[in-house]
Amino acid sequence: MIRRPPRSTLSSSSAASDVYKRQVSTQSTGTHNMSTLQPYQLPTEHAPHLLAPATLGDMELRNRIAMAPLTRGRANVDRTPNSRMASYYRHRAEYTGMVIAEATTVNSSSANGWVDSPGIYTEEHRDGWREVVQAVHQTGCHAFVLQLWHMGRAAHSSFLGGAAPKAASAVVIEGDDGVYNADGVKVPHEVPEALTAEEIHEIVEDYRRSAVLAKAAGFDGVEVHAANGYLINTFLDSTTNLRTDEYGGSAENRMRFLNQVLEAVVGVFGAGRVGVRLSPNGAYNGMGATDSVSSYSYFLSELGKTGLAYVHVMDGLGFGFHDKDREFTIAMARAAYGPGNILCNVGYDRDSGDAVIAAGHANAVAIGRPFMSNPDLPYLYAHDLPVAEADPSTWFTHGDEGYDDFPSHVVSGSEQSQTLG
């Protein structure tokens, strides 16, 4: 891999082109002459399955590459999306089949816990996201999905007016070095408060209201974040759900909160525009259980009956493996879920993504961090061009560096670059 210079370091001879009217280089890559391409049509010979179009529920994808949700912390201080975010998403949507926007919180009272992450619970948030959606749609991508998020016990009281974070049960996160508070200082995790049944119902309504705002902003769908140790995930896993009411105990009961959230947002968008994210192997935020395989097999089998647009399964182990049960593979997800649409995620690249689709285990592949420094990643895959590395020190800085300052592509074998306008 190569490390690409940010846009600001390119020479003046590398003139920026309009992202919607880009003239493709006339240089050849292998036997394919790039000048013969029509806008947004990519050659498929290097990844015939990954670069083929697909239908996920009611959404049409021009290829099977989904940009995974990436928390970047570049919203305004009131969590309103801004023009900088519109530019960032526009550039990454140009050749991409589906874009899943970053995790976006559903209320101000208990969901927040990340500096400058966006929200979707005010009219100002709706209007900010509308600008982003319009920019993405102008690229020809009409599968732009907003991930709905409640941080649960992974939050800190400094974001919540001093109130304790919420979870399925009063089980503290263990196994890492703490959490960043609202001042950016790493502090120990706090013991969360278990949600009451009334609070659960209120949060379900928060998800519904957020879905209404997301639809008004123009999003093509929403994804419910039920992974990575956040609120819904703490209900799903038996190690973090010690409840004795209708939300605890059996896998059926532990899934009840997720089902209620899904029912609420499906009532807004329709099932064909709703997805859900799961992390059966994940250790992040202290997750994992000895019954993970049986639990997630059950969850997926039940979700397979709902007609959702897709399930987004984090099957790869690159984000950490809890090692409390067997690895839950994407083949196991397919066996449990049935013929519906599956997005796989974590550690996939062009070749492994093409292979997993060819094997029938997934319908599309979500790819995250490579999109940070490669805004036109599908174009690079299609033309067998090198993929640049991102600088981790700029991932969450809240500044411009390392956010939207990368060139659009490096022409193989030359010093020439094009930048995004």
CSV table of C-alpha atoms in Angstrom, one decimal:
chain,number,residue,atom,x,y,z
A,1,MET,CA,0.0,0.0,0.0
A,2,ILE,CA,1.1,3.6,-0.6
A,3,ARG,CA,0.5,6.6,1.6
A,4,ARG,CA,-1.2,9.3,-0.5
A,5,PRO,CA,-0.4,13.0,0.0
A,6,PRO,CA,-3.3,15.1,1.1
A,7,ARG,CA,-4.8,17.4,-1.5
A,8,SER,CA,-3.0,20.5,-0.2
A,9,THR,CA,0.4,19.0,-1.0
A,10,LEU,CA,-0.3,18.3,-4.7
A,11,SER,CA,1.3,20.4,-7.3
A,12,SER,CA,-0.6,23.1,-9.1
A,13,SER,CA,-0.5,21.1,-12.3
A,14,SER,CA,-2.8,18.5,-10.7
A,15,ALA,CA,-5.9,20.7,-11.3
A,16,ALA,CA,-9.1,19.8,-9.4
A,17,SER,CA,-12.0,18.6,-11.5
A,18,ASP,CA,-15.7,18.8,-10.8
A,19,VAL,CA,-16.7,15.6,-9.0
A,20,TYR,CA,-19.9,15.3,-11.0
A,21,LYS,CA,-18.2,15.9,-14.5
A,22,ARG,CA,-14.8,14.3,-14.0
A,23,GLN,CA,-13.0,13.5,-17.2
A,24,VAL,CA,-11.5,10.0,-16.8
A,25,SER,CA,-7.8,9.7,-17.6
A,26,THR,CA,-6.9,8.5,-21.1
A,27,GLN,CA,-4.1,6.3,-19.8
A,28,SER,CA,-4.7,2.6,-20.0
A,29,THR,CA,-4.6,0.1,-17.1
A,30,GLY,CA,-3.9,-3.3,-18.5
A,31,THR,CA,-6.1,-3.9,-21.5
A,32,HIS,CA,-8.8,-1.4,-20.5
A,33,ASN,CA,-8.8,2.2,-21.9
A,34,MET,CA,-10.3,4.4,-19.1
A,35,SER,CA,-11.2,7.0,-21.7
A,36,THR,CA,-14.0,4.8,-23.0
A,37,LEU,CA,-15.9,4.7,-19.7
A,38,GLN,CA,-19.2,6.3,-19.3
A,39,PRO,CA,-19.8,8.2,-16.0
A,40,TYR,CA,-20.1,5.8,-13.0
A,41,GLN,CA,-19.6,2.7,-15.1
A,42,LEU,CA,-16.6,0.7,-13.8
A,43,PRO,CA,-14.9,-2.2,-15.5
A,44,THR,CA,-15.6,-5.4,-13.7
A,45,GLU,CA,-12.8,-7.8,-14.9
A,46,HIS,CA,-10.8,-7.4,-11.6
A,47,ALA,CA,-13.8,-8.1,-9.4
A,48,PRO,CA,-16.8,-9.3,-11.4
A,49,HIS,CA,-19.0,-10.1,-8.4
A,50,LEU,CA,-18.1,-7.2,-6.2
A,51,LEU,CA,-18.5,-4.6,-9.0
A,52,ALA,CA,-21.8,-6.0,-10.3
A,53,PRO,CA,-25.0,-4.1,-9.5
A,54,ALA,CA,-27.4,-5.4,-6.8
A,55,THR,CA,-30.8,-4.8,-5.3
A,56,LEU,CA,-31.0,-4.6,-1.5
A,57,GLY,CA,-34.6,-4.4,-0.5
A,58,ASP,CA,-36.0,-1.3,-2.2
A,59,MET,CA,-32.6,0.1,-2.9
A,60,GLU,CA,-30.6,-0.2,-6.2
A,61,LEU,CA,-26.8,-0.4,-5.9
A,62,ARG,CA,-24.6,0.2,-8.9
A,63,ASN,CA,-22.0,-2.1,-7.3
A,64,ARG,CA,-21.8,-4.2,-4.2
A,65,ILE,CA,-19.3,-2.1,-2.3
A,66,ALA,CA,-20.8,-0.3,0.7
A,67,MET,CA,-18.9,2.4,2.5
A,68,ALA,CA,-19.2,1.3,6.2
A,69,PRO,CA,-20.2,3.8,8.8
A,70,LEU,CA,-17.1,5.6,10.1
A,71,THR,CA,-17.2,7.8,13.2
A,72,ARG,CA,-15.1,10.9,12.3
A,73,GLY,CA,-16.2,13.6,14.8
A,74,ARG,CA,-16.5,16.5,12.3
A,75,ALA,CA,-20.1,17.7,13.0
A,76,ASN,CA,-20.7,21.1,14.7
A,77,VAL,CA,-20.6,21.3,18.5
A,78,ASP,CA,-24.5,21.1,18.5
A,79,ARG,CA,-24.1,17.8,16.5
A,80,THR,CA,-25.5,19.4,13.3
A,81,PRO,CA,-23.9,18.1,10.1
A,82,ASN,CA,-22.2,20.7,8.0
A,83,SER,CA,-20.9,21.5,4.5
A,84,ARG,CA,-17.5,19.9,5.3
A,85,MET,CA,-19.4,16.6,5.9
A,86,ALA,CA,-21.3,17.1,2.7
A,87,SER,CA,-18.1,17.3,0.7
A,88,TYR,CA,-16.6,14.3,2.5
A,89,TYR,CA,-19.6,12.1,1.7
A,90,ARG,CA,-20.0,13.4,-1.8
A,91,HIS,CA,-16.5,12.5,-2.7
A,92,ARG,CA,-16.8,8.9,-1.3
A,93,ALA,CA,-20.2,8.3,-2.9
A,94,GLU,CA,-19.1,9.0,-6.5
A,95,TYR,CA,-18.4,5.4,-7.5
A,96,THR,CA,-19.8,3.6,-4.5
A,97,GLY,CA,-22.8,1.3,-4.5
A,98,MET,CA,-24.1,2.1,-1.0
A,99,VAL,CA,-22.9,4.6,1.6
A,100,ILE,CA,-23.8,4.1,5.3
A,101,ALA,CA,-23.4,7.4,7.1
A,102,GLU,CA,-21.6,7.4,10.4
A,103,ALA,CA,-23.3,6.5,13.7
A,104,THR,CA,-25.8,9.2,14.5
A,105,THR,CA,-27.4,9.6,17.9
A,106,VAL,CA,-31.1,9.5,18.5
A,107,ASN,CA,-31.5,11.7,21.6
A,108,SER,CA,-29.7,14.3,23.7
A,109,SER,CA,-30.6,12.8,27.1
A,110,SER,CA,-28.8,9.5,27.1
A,111,ALA,CA,-27.5,8.6,23.6
A,112,ASN,CA,-24.5,10.9,23.2
A,113,GLY,CA,-20.9,10.1,24.2
A,114,TRP,CA,-18.5,11.1,21.4
A,115,VAL,CA,-17.3,14.7,20.8
A,116,ASP,CA,-18.7,16.2,17.6
A,117,SER,CA,-20.5,13.1,16.4
A,118,PRO,CA,-23.7,14.0,14.5
A,119,GLY,CA,-27.2,13.7,15.8
A,120,ILE,CA,-30.7,13.3,14.2
A,121,TYR,CA,-33.1,14.5,16.9
A,122,THR,CA,-33.6,18.2,16.0
A,123,GLU,CA,-34.9,20.1,13.0
A,124,GLU,CA,-31.4,21.6,12.7
A,125,HIS,CA,-29.9,18.1,12.4
A,126,ARG,CA,-32.5,17.2,9.8
A,127,ASP,CA,-31.6,20.3,7.7
A,128,GLY,CA,-27.8,19.7,8.1
A,129,TRP,CA,-28.2,16.1,6.9
A,130,ARG,CA,-30.4,17.3,4.0
A,131,GLU,CA,-27.4,19.1,2.5
A,132,VAL,CA,-25.3,16.0,2.9
A,133,VAL,CA,-28.0,13.8,1.3
A,134,GLN,CA,-28.4,16.1,-1.7
A,135,ALA,CA,-24.7,16.1,-2.3
A,136,VAL,CA,-24.6,12.3,-2.3
A,137,HIS,CA,-27.6,11.9,-4.5
A,138,GLN,CA,-26.0,14.2,-7.1
A,139,THR,CA,-23.3,11.7,-7.6
A,140,GLY,CA,-25.8,9.1,-8.7
A,141,CYS,CA,-25.7,7.1,-5.5
A,142,HIS,CA,-29.3,6.5,-4.3
A,143,ALA,CA,-28.5,4.0,-1.5
A,144,PHE,CA,-27.5,6.5,1.2
A,145,VAL,CA,-28.4,5.1,4.6
A,146,LEU,CA,-28.2,6.7,8.1
A,147,GLN,CA,-27.0,4.6,11.0
A,148,LEU,CA,-29.1,5.2,14.1
A,149,TRP,CA,-27.1,5.0,17.3
A,150,HIS,CA,-27.4,5.0,21.1
A,151,MET,CA,-24.1,4.7,22.9
A,152,GLY,CA,-25.5,3.1,26.0
A,153,ARG,CA,-22.9,2.2,28.6
A,154,ALA,CA,-20.1,3.3,26.3
A,155,ALA,CA,-21.0,6.9,27.0
A,156,HIS,CA,-19.9,9.0,30.0
A,157,SER,CA,-21.9,11.1,32.4
A,158,SER,CA,-20.0,14.3,31.2
A,159,PHE,CA,-22.0,14.1,28.0
A,160,LEU,CA,-25.3,13.4,29.8
A,161,GLY,CA,-25.6,16.4,32.2
A,162,GLY,CA,-24.1,14.3,35.0
A,163,ALA,CA,-26.5,11.4,34.6
A,164,ALA,CA,-25.2,7.8,34.5
A,165,PRO,CA,-25.0,6.1,31.1
A,166,LYS,CA,-27.7,3.6,30.4
A,167,ALA,CA,-27.6,-0.1,29.5
A,168,ALA,CA,-29.6,-3.3,29.7
A,169,SER,CA,-28.2,-4.0,33.1
A,170,ALA,CA,-25.8,-2.4,35.6
A,171,VAL,CA,-22.7,-4.1,34.2
A,172,VAL,CA,-19.6,-2.0,33.7
A,173,ILE,CA,-17.3,-2.2,30.7
A,174,GLU,CA,-14.1,-4.1,31.5
A,175,GLY,CA,-11.0,-5.1,29.6
A,176,ASP,CA,-9.9,-1.7,28.2
A,177,ASP,CA,-8.2,1.4,29.5
A,178,GLY,CA,-11.3,3.6,29.9
A,179,VAL,CA,-13.4,6.1,28.0
A,180,TYR,CA,-12.9,9.7,26.8
A,181,ASN,CA,-15.1,12.2,28.7
A,182,ALA,CA,-16.5,15.4,27.1
A,183,ASP,CA,-13.2,17.2,27.8
A,184,GLY,CA,-11.2,14.6,25.9
A,185,VAL,CA,-9.7,13.1,29.0
A,186,LYS,CA,-9.6,9.3,29.3
A,187,VAL,CA,-11.3,8.2,32.5
A,188,PRO,CA,-12.5,4.9,33.9
A,189,HIS,CA,-15.8,3.5,32.7
A,190,GLU,CA,-18.8,4.2,34.9
A,191,VAL,CA,-21.3,1.7,36.1
A,192,PRO,CA,-24.4,2.2,34.0
A,193,GLU,CA,-28.0,2.3,35.1
A,194,ALA,CA,-30.3,-0.4,33.9
A,195,LEU,CA,-33.1,1.1,31.8
A,196,THR,CA,-36.6,0.8,33.2
A,197,ALA,CA,-39.4,-0.5,31.0
A,198,GLU,CA,-40.7,3.0,30.7
A,199,GLU,CA,-37.3,4.3,29.6
A,200,ILE,CA,-37.1,1.5,27.0
A,201,HIS,CA,-40.4,2.6,25.5
A,202,GLU,CA,-39.2,6.2,25.4
A,203,ILE,CA,-36.0,5.2,23.6
A,204,VAL,CA,-38.0,3.2,21.0
A,205,GLU,CA,-39.9,6.4,20.3
A,206,ASP,CA,-36.6,8.3,20.0
A,207,TYR,CA,-35.6,5.9,17.2
A,208,ARG,CA,-39.0,6.4,15.5
A,209,ARG,CA,-38.7,10.2,15.7
A,210,SER,CA,-35.1,10.0,14.4
A,211,ALA,CA,-36.2,7.9,11.5
A,212,VAL,CA,-38.9,10.4,10.7
A,213,LEU,CA,-36.3,13.2,10.6
A,214,ALA,CA,-33.9,11.0,8.5
A,215,LYS,CA,-36.7,10.4,6.0
A,216,ALA,CA,-37.5,14.1,5.9
A,217,ALA,CA,-33.8,14.8,5.2
A,218,GLY,CA,-34.0,12.5,2.2
A,219,PHE,CA,-32.1,9.5,3.3
A,220,ASP,CA,-32.8,6.3,1.3
A,221,GLY,CA,-33.0,4.2,4.4
A,222,VAL,CA,-31.7,3.7,7.9
A,223,GLU,CA,-29.5,1.1,9.7
A,224,VAL,CA,-30.1,0.3,13.3
A,225,HIS,CA,-26.8,0.0,15.1
A,226,ALA,CA,-27.1,-3.1,17.3
A,227,ALA,CA,-23.4,-3.9,17.5
A,228,ASN,CA,-20.0,-3.0,19.1
A,229,GLY,CA,-21.2,-2.9,22.7
A,230,TYR,CA,-23.6,0.0,22.3
A,231,LEU,CA,-27.1,0.1,23.9
A,232,ILE,CA,-29.0,-2.5,21.8
A,233,ASN,CA,-26.0,-4.9,21.9
A,234,THR,CA,-26.1,-4.9,25.7
A,235,PHE,CA,-29.6,-6.3,25.5
A,236,LEU,CA,-28.6,-9.0,23.0
A,237,ASP,CA,-25.6,-10.5,24.8
A,238,SER,CA,-26.2,-12.7,27.8
A,239,THR,CA,-23.1,-11.3,29.7
A,240,THR,CA,-24.5,-7.8,29.7
A,241,ASN,CA,-28.2,-8.6,30.0
A,242,LEU,CA,-29.0,-9.8,33.5
A,243,ARG,CA,-32.6,-8.7,33.4
A,244,THR,CA,-35.4,-10.8,34.8
A,245,ASP,CA,-38.2,-9.0,33.0
A,246,GLU,CA,-39.5,-9.5,29.5
A,247,TYR,CA,-36.3,-8.1,28.1
A,248,GLY,CA,-34.0,-10.6,29.7
A,249,GLY,CA,-33.3,-14.3,30.0
A,250,SER,CA,-34.0,-16.2,26.8
A,251,ALA,CA,-32.6,-15.2,23.4
A,252,GLU,CA,-36.2,-14.3,22.4
A,253,ASN,CA,-36.5,-11.9,25.3
A,254,ARG,CA,-33.1,-10.4,24.8
A,255,MET,CA,-34.1,-9.6,21.2
A,256,ARG,CA,-37.3,-7.9,22.2
A,257,PHE,CA,-35.8,-4.4,22.4
A,258,LEU,CA,-34.2,-4.7,19.0
A,259,ASN,CA,-37.5,-6.0,17.5
A,260,GLN,CA,-39.4,-3.0,19.0
A,261,VAL,CA,-36.8,-0.6,17.6
A,262,LEU,CA,-37.0,-2.2,14.2
A,263,GLU,CA,-40.8,-2.2,14.2
A,264,ALA,CA,-40.7,1.5,14.9
A,265,VAL,CA,-38.3,2.5,12.1
A,266,VAL,CA,-39.9,0.1,9.6
A,267,GLY,CA,-43.1,1.9,10.3
A,268,VAL,CA,-41.4,5.0,8.9
A,269,PHE,CA,-39.3,3.7,6.0
A,270,GLY,CA,-40.7,0.3,5.2
A,271,ALA,CA,-38.8,-2.9,5.7
A,272,GLY,CA,-37.1,-2.7,2.3
A,273,ARG,CA,-35.2,0.4,3.4
A,274,VAL,CA,-34.1,-0.7,6.9
A,275,GLY,CA,-31.0,-2.7,7.9
A,276,VAL,CA,-29.5,-3.7,11.2
A,277,ARG,CA,-25.9,-4.2,12.2
A,278,LEU,CA,-24.7,-7.1,14.4
A,279,SER,CA,-21.2,-8.0,15.8
A,280,PRO,CA,-21.4,-11.7,16.9
A,281,ASN,CA,-17.6,-11.9,17.3
A,282,GLY,CA,-16.9,-8.5,18.8
A,283,ALA,CA,-15.0,-7.8,22.0
A,284,TYR,CA,-15.1,-4.0,21.7
A,285,ASN,CA,-16.7,-2.3,24.7
A,286,GLY,CA,-16.3,-5.5,26.7
A,287,MET,CA,-18.7,-7.7,24.7
A,288,GLY,CA,-18.8,-11.4,24.0
A,289,ALA,CA,-20.6,-14.4,25.6
A,290,THR,CA,-20.2,-18.1,25.8
A,291,ASP,CA,-23.5,-18.6,24.0
A,292,SER,CA,-22.8,-16.2,21.1
A,293,VAL,CA,-23.1,-18.8,18.3
A,294,SER,CA,-26.5,-20.0,19.5
A,295,SER,CA,-27.8,-16.5,20.3
A,296,TYR,CA,-26.8,-14.9,17.0
A,297,SER,CA,-28.0,-17.9,15.0
A,298,TYR,CA,-31.4,-17.4,16.6
A,299,PHE,CA,-31.3,-13.6,16.1
A,300,LEU,CA,-30.4,-14.0,12.4
A,301,SER,CA,-33.0,-16.7,11.9
A,302,GLU,CA,-35.7,-14.4,13.3
A,303,LEU,CA,-34.4,-11.4,11.3
A,304,GLY,CA,-34.6,-13.5,8.2
A,305,LYS,CA,-38.4,-13.5,8.5
A,306,THR,CA,-38.7,-9.7,8.6
A,307,GLY,CA,-38.1,-8.7,5.0
A,308,LEU,CA,-35.4,-6.2,6.0
A,309,ALA,CA,-33.3,-4.7,3.2
A,310,TYR,CA,-30.2,-6.3,4.8
A,311,VAL,CA,-28.3,-7.4,7.8
A,312,HIS,CA,-24.9,-6.0,8.3
A,313,VAL,CA,-22.7,-8.7,10.0
A,314,MET,CA,-19.3,-7.8,11.4
A,315,ASP,CA,-17.9,-11.3,10.9
A,316,GLY,CA,-14.2,-10.4,10.5
A,317,LEU,CA,-12.0,-10.5,13.6
A,318,GLY,CA,-9.9,-7.4,12.9
A,319,PHE,CA,-12.0,-5.3,15.3
A,320,GLY,CA,-11.2,-7.8,18.2
A,321,PHE,CA,-12.5,-11.3,19.0
A,322,HIS,CA,-14.1,-12.1,22.3
A,323,ASP,CA,-12.8,-15.7,22.3
A,324,LYS,CA,-15.7,-16.8,24.6
A,325,ASP,CA,-17.3,-19.0,22.0
A,326,ARG,CA,-16.5,-20.3,18.5
A,327,GLU,CA,-15.9,-17.8,15.7
A,328,PHE,CA,-19.2,-16.9,14.0
A,329,THR,CA,-18.4,-17.1,10.3
A,330,ILE,CA,-20.2,-15.4,7.5
A,331,ALA,CA,-21.1,-18.9,6.2
A,332,MET,CA,-22.9,-19.5,9.6
A,333,ALA,CA,-24.7,-16.1,9.2
A,334,ARG,CA,-25.9,-17.2,5.8
A,335,ALA,CA,-27.1,-20.6,7.1
A,336,ALA,CA,-29.1,-18.9,9.9
A,337,TYR,CA,-30.4,-15.9,7.9
A,338,GLY,CA,-31.5,-17.7,4.8
A,339,PRO,CA,-31.7,-16.1,1.3
A,340,GLY,CA,-32.0,-12.4,2.4
A,341,ASN,CA,-29.4,-9.8,1.8
A,342,ILE,CA,-26.2,-9.9,3.9
A,343,LEU,CA,-23.5,-7.3,4.1
A,344,CYS,CA,-20.3,-8.7,5.5
A,345,ASN,CA,-17.6,-6.5,7.2
A,346,VAL,CA,-14.2,-6.2,8.8
A,347,GLY,CA,-11.0,-6.8,7.0
A,348,TYR,CA,-12.4,-7.4,3.5
A,349,ASP,CA,-10.6,-6.0,0.4
A,350,ARG,CA,-11.3,-6.3,-3.3
A,351,ASP,CA,-10.3,-9.9,-3.8
A,352,SER,CA,-11.8,-11.3,-0.5
A,353,GLY,CA,-14.9,-9.3,-1.1
A,354,ASP,CA,-15.3,-10.6,-4.6
A,355,ALA,CA,-14.8,-14.2,-3.3
A,356,VAL,CA,-17.3,-14.0,-0.5
A,357,ILE,CA,-20.0,-12.8,-2.9
A,358,ALA,CA,-19.1,-15.5,-5.4
A,359,ALA,CA,-19.5,-18.1,-2.7
A,360,GLY,CA,-23.0,-16.9,-1.9
A,361,HIS,CA,-22.3,-16.0,1.7
A,362,ALA,CA,-22.9,-12.2,1.2
A,363,ASN,CA,-24.6,-10.0,-1.2
A,364,ALA,CA,-22.5,-6.9,-0.6
A,365,VAL,CA,-19.3,-6.0,1.3
A,366,ALA,CA,-19.0,-3.1,3.7
A,367,ILE,CA,-15.5,-1.6,3.7
A,368,GLY,CA,-14.5,1.2,6.2
A,369,ARG,CA,-11.1,2.5,6.9
A,370,PRO,CA,-9.7,2.3,3.3
A,371,PHE,CA,-12.4,4.9,2.3
A,372,MET,CA,-10.8,7.4,4.6
A,373,SER,CA,-7.8,8.0,2.4
A,374,ASN,CA,-9.3,6.6,-0.9
A,375,PRO,CA,-12.5,8.5,-1.6
A,376,ASP,CA,-12.9,6.7,-4.9
A,377,LEU,CA,-12.0,3.3,-3.6
A,378,PRO,CA,-14.3,1.4,-6.1
A,379,TYR,CA,-12.5,3.1,-8.9
A,380,LEU,CA,-9.2,2.0,-7.6
A,381,TYR,CA,-10.4,-1.6,-7.3
A,382,ALA,CA,-11.8,-1.5,-10.8
A,383,HIS,CA,-8.6,-0.3,-12.4
A,384,ASP,CA,-6.2,-2.3,-10.2
A,385,LEU,CA,-4.7,0.9,-8.8
A,386,PRO,CA,-2.8,1.1,-5.5
A,387,VAL,CA,-4.8,1.8,-2.3
A,388,ALA,CA,-3.4,4.4,0.0
A,389,GLU,CA,-3.0,4.1,3.8
A,390,ALA,CA,-4.7,6.6,6.1
A,391,ASP,CA,-2.8,8.2,9.0
A,392,PRO,CA,-4.6,7.0,12.2
A,393,SER,CA,-3.5,10.2,14.1
A,394,THR,CA,-6.0,12.2,11.9
A,395,TRP,CA,-9.0,9.9,12.2
A,396,PHE,CA,-10.7,11.6,15.2
A,397,THR,CA,-8.9,15.0,15.4
A,398,HIS,CA,-12.0,17.0,14.6
A,399,GLY,CA,-9.9,19.1,12.2
A,400,ASP,CA,-9.6,19.3,8.4
A,401,GLU,CA,-6.3,17.3,8.1
A,402,GLY,CA,-6.9,13.7,7.1
A,403,TYR,CA,-10.6,14.2,6.6
A,404,ASP,CA,-11.4,15.4,3.1
A,405,ASP,CA,-8.0,16.3,1.7
A,406,PHE,CA,-7.0,13.3,-0.3
A,407,PRO,CA,-6.6,13.1,-4.1
A,408,SER,CA,-9.2,11.2,-6.1
A,409,HIS,CA,-6.8,8.7,-7.7
A,410,VAL,CA,-3.1,8.1,-8.5
A,411,VAL,CA,-2.6,7.0,-12.1
A,412,SER,CA,-0.5,3.8,-12.0
A,413,GLY,CA,3.0,4.3,-13.1
A,414,SER,CA,3.0,8.1,-13.1
A,415,GLU,CA,3.4,11.1,-10.9
A,416,GLN,CA,0.0,12.5,-12.0
A,417,SER,CA,-2.9,12.8,-9.6
A,418,GLN,CA,-6.4,14.1,-9.9
A,419,THR,CA,-8.1,15.8,-7.0
A,420,LEU,CA,-11.8,16.0,-6.1
A,421,GLY,CA,-13.4,19.3,-6.6
